[in-house]
XYZ file of C-alpha atoms in Angstrom:
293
model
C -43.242 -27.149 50.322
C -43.511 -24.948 47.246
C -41.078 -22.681 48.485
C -38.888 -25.268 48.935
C -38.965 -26.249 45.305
C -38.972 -22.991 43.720
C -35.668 -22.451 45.978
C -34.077 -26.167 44.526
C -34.881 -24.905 41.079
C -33.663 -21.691 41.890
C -30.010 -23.081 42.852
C -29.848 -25.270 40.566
C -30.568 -23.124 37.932
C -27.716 -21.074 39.307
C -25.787 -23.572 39.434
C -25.798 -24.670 35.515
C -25.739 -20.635 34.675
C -21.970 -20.884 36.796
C -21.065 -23.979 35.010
C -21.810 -23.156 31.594
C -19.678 -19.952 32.319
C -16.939 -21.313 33.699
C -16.538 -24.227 30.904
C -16.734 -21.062 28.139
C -13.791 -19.042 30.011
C -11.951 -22.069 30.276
C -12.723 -22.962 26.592
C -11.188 -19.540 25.704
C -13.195 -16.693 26.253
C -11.101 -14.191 27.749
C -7.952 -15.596 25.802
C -5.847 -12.766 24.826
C -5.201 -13.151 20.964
C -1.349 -12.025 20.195
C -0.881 -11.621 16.441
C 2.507 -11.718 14.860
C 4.057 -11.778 12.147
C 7.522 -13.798 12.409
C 8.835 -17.389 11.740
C 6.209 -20.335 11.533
C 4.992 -22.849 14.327
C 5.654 -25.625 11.791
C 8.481 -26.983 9.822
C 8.077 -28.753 6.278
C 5.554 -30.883 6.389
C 3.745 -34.000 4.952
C 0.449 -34.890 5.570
C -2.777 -36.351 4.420
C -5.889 -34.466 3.459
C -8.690 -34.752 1.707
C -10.315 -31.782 -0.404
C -13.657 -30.684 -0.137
C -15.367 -27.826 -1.829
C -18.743 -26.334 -0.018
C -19.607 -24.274 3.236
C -17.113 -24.280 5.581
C -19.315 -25.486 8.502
C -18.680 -29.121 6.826
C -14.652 -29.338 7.630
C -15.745 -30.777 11.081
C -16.886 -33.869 9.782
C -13.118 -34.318 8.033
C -11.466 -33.418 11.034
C -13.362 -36.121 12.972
C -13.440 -39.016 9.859
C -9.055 -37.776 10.135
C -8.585 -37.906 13.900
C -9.977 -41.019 13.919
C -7.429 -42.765 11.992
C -4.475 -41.461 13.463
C -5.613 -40.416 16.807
C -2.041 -39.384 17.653
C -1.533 -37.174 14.575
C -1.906 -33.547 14.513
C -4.675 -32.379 12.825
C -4.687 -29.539 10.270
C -7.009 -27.707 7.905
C -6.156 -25.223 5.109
C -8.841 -22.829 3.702
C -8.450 -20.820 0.278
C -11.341 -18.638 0.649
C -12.937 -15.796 2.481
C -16.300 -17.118 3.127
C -17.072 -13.307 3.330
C -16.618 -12.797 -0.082
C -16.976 -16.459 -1.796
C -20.500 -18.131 -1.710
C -20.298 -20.790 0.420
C -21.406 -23.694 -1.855
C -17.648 -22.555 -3.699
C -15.141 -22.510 -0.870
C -12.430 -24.921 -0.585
C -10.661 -26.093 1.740
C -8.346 -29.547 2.651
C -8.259 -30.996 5.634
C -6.170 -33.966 7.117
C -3.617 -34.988 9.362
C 0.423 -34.238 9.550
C 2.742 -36.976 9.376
C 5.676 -36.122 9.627
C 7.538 -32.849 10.317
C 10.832 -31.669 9.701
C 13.363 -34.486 9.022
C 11.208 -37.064 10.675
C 9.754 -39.833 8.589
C 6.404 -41.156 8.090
C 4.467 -43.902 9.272
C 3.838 -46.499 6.292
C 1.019 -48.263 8.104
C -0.210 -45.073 9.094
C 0.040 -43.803 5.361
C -1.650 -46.909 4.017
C -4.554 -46.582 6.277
C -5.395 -43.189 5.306
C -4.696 -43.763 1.280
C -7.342 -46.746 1.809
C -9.226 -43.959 3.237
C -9.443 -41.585 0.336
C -6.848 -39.226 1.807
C -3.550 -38.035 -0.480
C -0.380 -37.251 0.428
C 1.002 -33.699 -0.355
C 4.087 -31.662 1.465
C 4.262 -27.826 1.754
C 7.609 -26.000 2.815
C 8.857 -24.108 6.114
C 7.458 -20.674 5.171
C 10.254 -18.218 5.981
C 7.381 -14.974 7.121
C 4.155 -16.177 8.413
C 1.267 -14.362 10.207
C 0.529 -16.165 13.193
C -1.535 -16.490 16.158
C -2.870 -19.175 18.511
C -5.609 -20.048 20.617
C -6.236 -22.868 23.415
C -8.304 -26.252 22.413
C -9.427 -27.499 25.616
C -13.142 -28.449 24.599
C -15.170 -28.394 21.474
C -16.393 -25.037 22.394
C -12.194 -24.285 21.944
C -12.980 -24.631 18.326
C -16.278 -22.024 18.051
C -14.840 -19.634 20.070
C -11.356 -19.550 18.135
C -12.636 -19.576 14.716
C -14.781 -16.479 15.756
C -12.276 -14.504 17.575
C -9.336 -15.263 15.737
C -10.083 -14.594 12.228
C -11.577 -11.037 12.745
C -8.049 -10.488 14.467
C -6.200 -11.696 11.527
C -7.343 -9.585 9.557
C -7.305 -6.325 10.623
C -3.836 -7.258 11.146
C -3.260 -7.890 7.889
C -5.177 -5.206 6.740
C -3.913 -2.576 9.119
C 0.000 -3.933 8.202
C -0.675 -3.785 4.285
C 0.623 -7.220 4.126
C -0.687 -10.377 1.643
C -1.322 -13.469 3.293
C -2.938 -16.692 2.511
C -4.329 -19.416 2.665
C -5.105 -19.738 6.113
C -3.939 -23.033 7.844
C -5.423 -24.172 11.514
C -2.878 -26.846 12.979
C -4.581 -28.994 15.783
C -1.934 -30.189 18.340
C -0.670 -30.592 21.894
C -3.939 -28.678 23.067
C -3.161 -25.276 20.924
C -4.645 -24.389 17.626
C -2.185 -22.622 15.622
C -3.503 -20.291 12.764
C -0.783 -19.090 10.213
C -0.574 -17.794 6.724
C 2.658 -17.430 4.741
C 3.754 -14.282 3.786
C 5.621 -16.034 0.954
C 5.527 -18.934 -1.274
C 1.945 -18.871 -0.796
C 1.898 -20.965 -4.420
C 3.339 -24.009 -2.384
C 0.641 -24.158 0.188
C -1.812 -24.518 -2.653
C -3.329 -28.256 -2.903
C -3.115 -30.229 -6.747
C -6.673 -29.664 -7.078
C -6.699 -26.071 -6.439
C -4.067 -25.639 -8.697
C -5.708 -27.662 -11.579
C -8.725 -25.586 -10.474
C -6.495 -21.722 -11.295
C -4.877 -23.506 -14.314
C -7.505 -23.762 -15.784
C -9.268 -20.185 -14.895
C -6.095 -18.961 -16.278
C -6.356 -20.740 -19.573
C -9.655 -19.822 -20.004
C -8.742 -16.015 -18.935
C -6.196 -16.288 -21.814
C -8.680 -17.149 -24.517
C -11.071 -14.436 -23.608
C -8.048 -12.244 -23.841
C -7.285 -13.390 -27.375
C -11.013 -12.822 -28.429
C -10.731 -9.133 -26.827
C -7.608 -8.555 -28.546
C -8.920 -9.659 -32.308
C -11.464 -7.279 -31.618
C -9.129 -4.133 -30.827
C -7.603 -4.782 -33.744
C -9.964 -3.845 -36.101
C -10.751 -1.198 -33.780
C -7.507 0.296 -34.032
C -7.084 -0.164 -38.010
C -10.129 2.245 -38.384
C -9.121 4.523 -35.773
C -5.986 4.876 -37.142
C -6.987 6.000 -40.672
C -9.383 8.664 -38.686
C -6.596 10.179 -37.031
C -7.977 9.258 -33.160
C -5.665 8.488 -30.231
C -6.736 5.535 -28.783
C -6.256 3.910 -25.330
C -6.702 0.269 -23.980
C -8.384 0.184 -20.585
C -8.647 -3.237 -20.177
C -4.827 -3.348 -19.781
C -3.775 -1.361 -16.684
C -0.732 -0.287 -15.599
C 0.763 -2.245 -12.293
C 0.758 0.775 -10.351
C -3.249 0.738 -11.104
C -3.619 -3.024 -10.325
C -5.975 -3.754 -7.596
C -4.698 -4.801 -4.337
C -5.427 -8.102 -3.322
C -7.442 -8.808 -0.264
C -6.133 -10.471 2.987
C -7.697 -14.116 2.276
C -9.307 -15.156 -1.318
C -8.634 -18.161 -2.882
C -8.181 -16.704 -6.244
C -4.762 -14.986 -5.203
C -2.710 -17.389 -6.725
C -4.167 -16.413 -9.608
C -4.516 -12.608 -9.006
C -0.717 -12.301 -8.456
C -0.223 -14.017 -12.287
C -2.773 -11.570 -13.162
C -0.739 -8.867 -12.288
C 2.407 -9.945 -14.060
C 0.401 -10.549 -17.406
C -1.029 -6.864 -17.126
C 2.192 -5.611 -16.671
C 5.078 -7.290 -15.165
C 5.487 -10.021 -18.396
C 4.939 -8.695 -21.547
C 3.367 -10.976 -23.733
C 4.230 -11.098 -27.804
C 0.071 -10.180 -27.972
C 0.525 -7.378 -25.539
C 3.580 -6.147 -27.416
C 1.730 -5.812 -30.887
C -1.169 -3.964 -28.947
C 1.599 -1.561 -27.430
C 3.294 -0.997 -30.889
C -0.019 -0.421 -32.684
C -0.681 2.403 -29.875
C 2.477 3.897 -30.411
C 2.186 4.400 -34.067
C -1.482 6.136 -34.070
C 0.522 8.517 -31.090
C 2.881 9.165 -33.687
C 0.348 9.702 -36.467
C -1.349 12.284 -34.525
C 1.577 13.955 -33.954
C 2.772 14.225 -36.901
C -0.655 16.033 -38.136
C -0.575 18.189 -35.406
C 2.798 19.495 -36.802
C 1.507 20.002 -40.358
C -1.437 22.069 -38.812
C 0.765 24.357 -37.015
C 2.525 24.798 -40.035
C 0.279 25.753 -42.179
């Protein structure tokens, strides 16, 4: 009689061990992951979202709170940073439903439910370039596995190809889920609040820049008269700006970076430049008297 049992819990032990496997391959496992870089799985778009700032883990509950009122809408979530890199309490990410695509219109009832819901309406463009992949979304385990063999695929694609994407945008529909990042325009697929968010990182950039700038000026005054030739390392040439990594949410404002240190010249910068140019002169011009004499 023992036997017996030990053998039932045997099988069916077995039994749950095959099951569990064969719901994970057909969740995805053994999905080959294409990347490519090409035209987009989505036209324009307009959708509802809701933004959320804090560990990633917490999109689910959106997705669900989403899905729920427009069961029939695709789902889709865009996220600005690399939780890598970003602390997770400080990533941000929106995540709502499409309703319309293309040329096709919205639903108004559809659109009212959600704005009673807290969600806002926002559009982005058809990218022209996008980096693009997708993976099947049979179960919920669809979801786990994707997230954690996608991304990694991403990007060392991205890496590997030199190229600069972001954000990152999941789209949840007709049992796929679509990961893309534009190649271009990337300032379009930026939600209000993210871009209220850089605004104002950028303003506050610019008055630490002003400070900095006060104080090289007294700097340079006395060098000047001392006959030194002085540099400015905290402007760098564009050839020495750092590259920007495959997925941060402060891109947006690392690409104005780059055109303030030296793609734009501000009047500031200008003044700076000048000042520089006339202690090179100086020096020369002392150098020549001492090889005279």
């Amino acid at each position: 009689m023992l036997e017996w049992v030990s053998l039932c819990v045997a099988i069916s032990l077995l039994m749950s061990l095959l099951t569990l496997a064969g719901y994970v391959l057909y969740s995805g496992l053994l999905t080959d992951i294409i990347v490519l870089t090409g035209s987009p799985p989505i036209k324009k778009i307009t959708f509802v979202y809701k933004f959320k700032q804090g560990p990633y883990q917490k999109s689910g509950q959106l997705f669900k709170e989403s899905h729920r009122i427009g069961p029939k809408l695709s789902c889709i979530g865009v996220f600005y940073d690399d939780p890598k890199k970003v602390p997770g309490p400080q990533c941000r990410y929106a995540v709502g439903s499409i309703l319309s695509e293309g040329e096709n219109e919205a639903d108004e009832e559809l659109l009212k439910s959600y704005e009673t819901s807290g969600f806002k309406v926002f559009s982005f463009p058809e990218a022209t370039h996008v980096v693009t992949t997708s993976f099947p979304h049979r179960t919920v385990c669809s979801f786990l596995l994707g997230i954690r063999r996608v991304y990694p695929r991403l990007e060392h694609y991205i890496k590997e190809k030199r190229l600069c994407a972001h954000p990152f945008l999941e789209i949840y529909r007709e049992g796929l889920i679509q990961f893309m990042a534009p190649l271009a325009r990337q300032g379009d697929f930026y939600v209000p609040e993210v871009r209220k968010a850089e605004r104002k990182l950028l303003e506050e950039e610019d008055l630490h820049s002003d400070s900095d700038v006060s104080g090289a000026d007294s700097n340079s005054e006395c060098s000047s008269g001392s006959g030194v030739l002085l540099s400015d390392s905290r402007e760098p040439s564009p050839a020495a700006s750092p590259v920007r990594s495959s997925w941060t949410g402060s891109r947006l404002v690392d690409s104005r970076r780059r055109e303030k240190s030296g793609f734009l010249e501000t009047p500031t910068r200008r003044a700076r430049r000048l000042r520089s140019g006339g202690v090179l002169v100086e020096e020369r011009r002392r150098s020549s008297v001492r090889d005279i004499t």
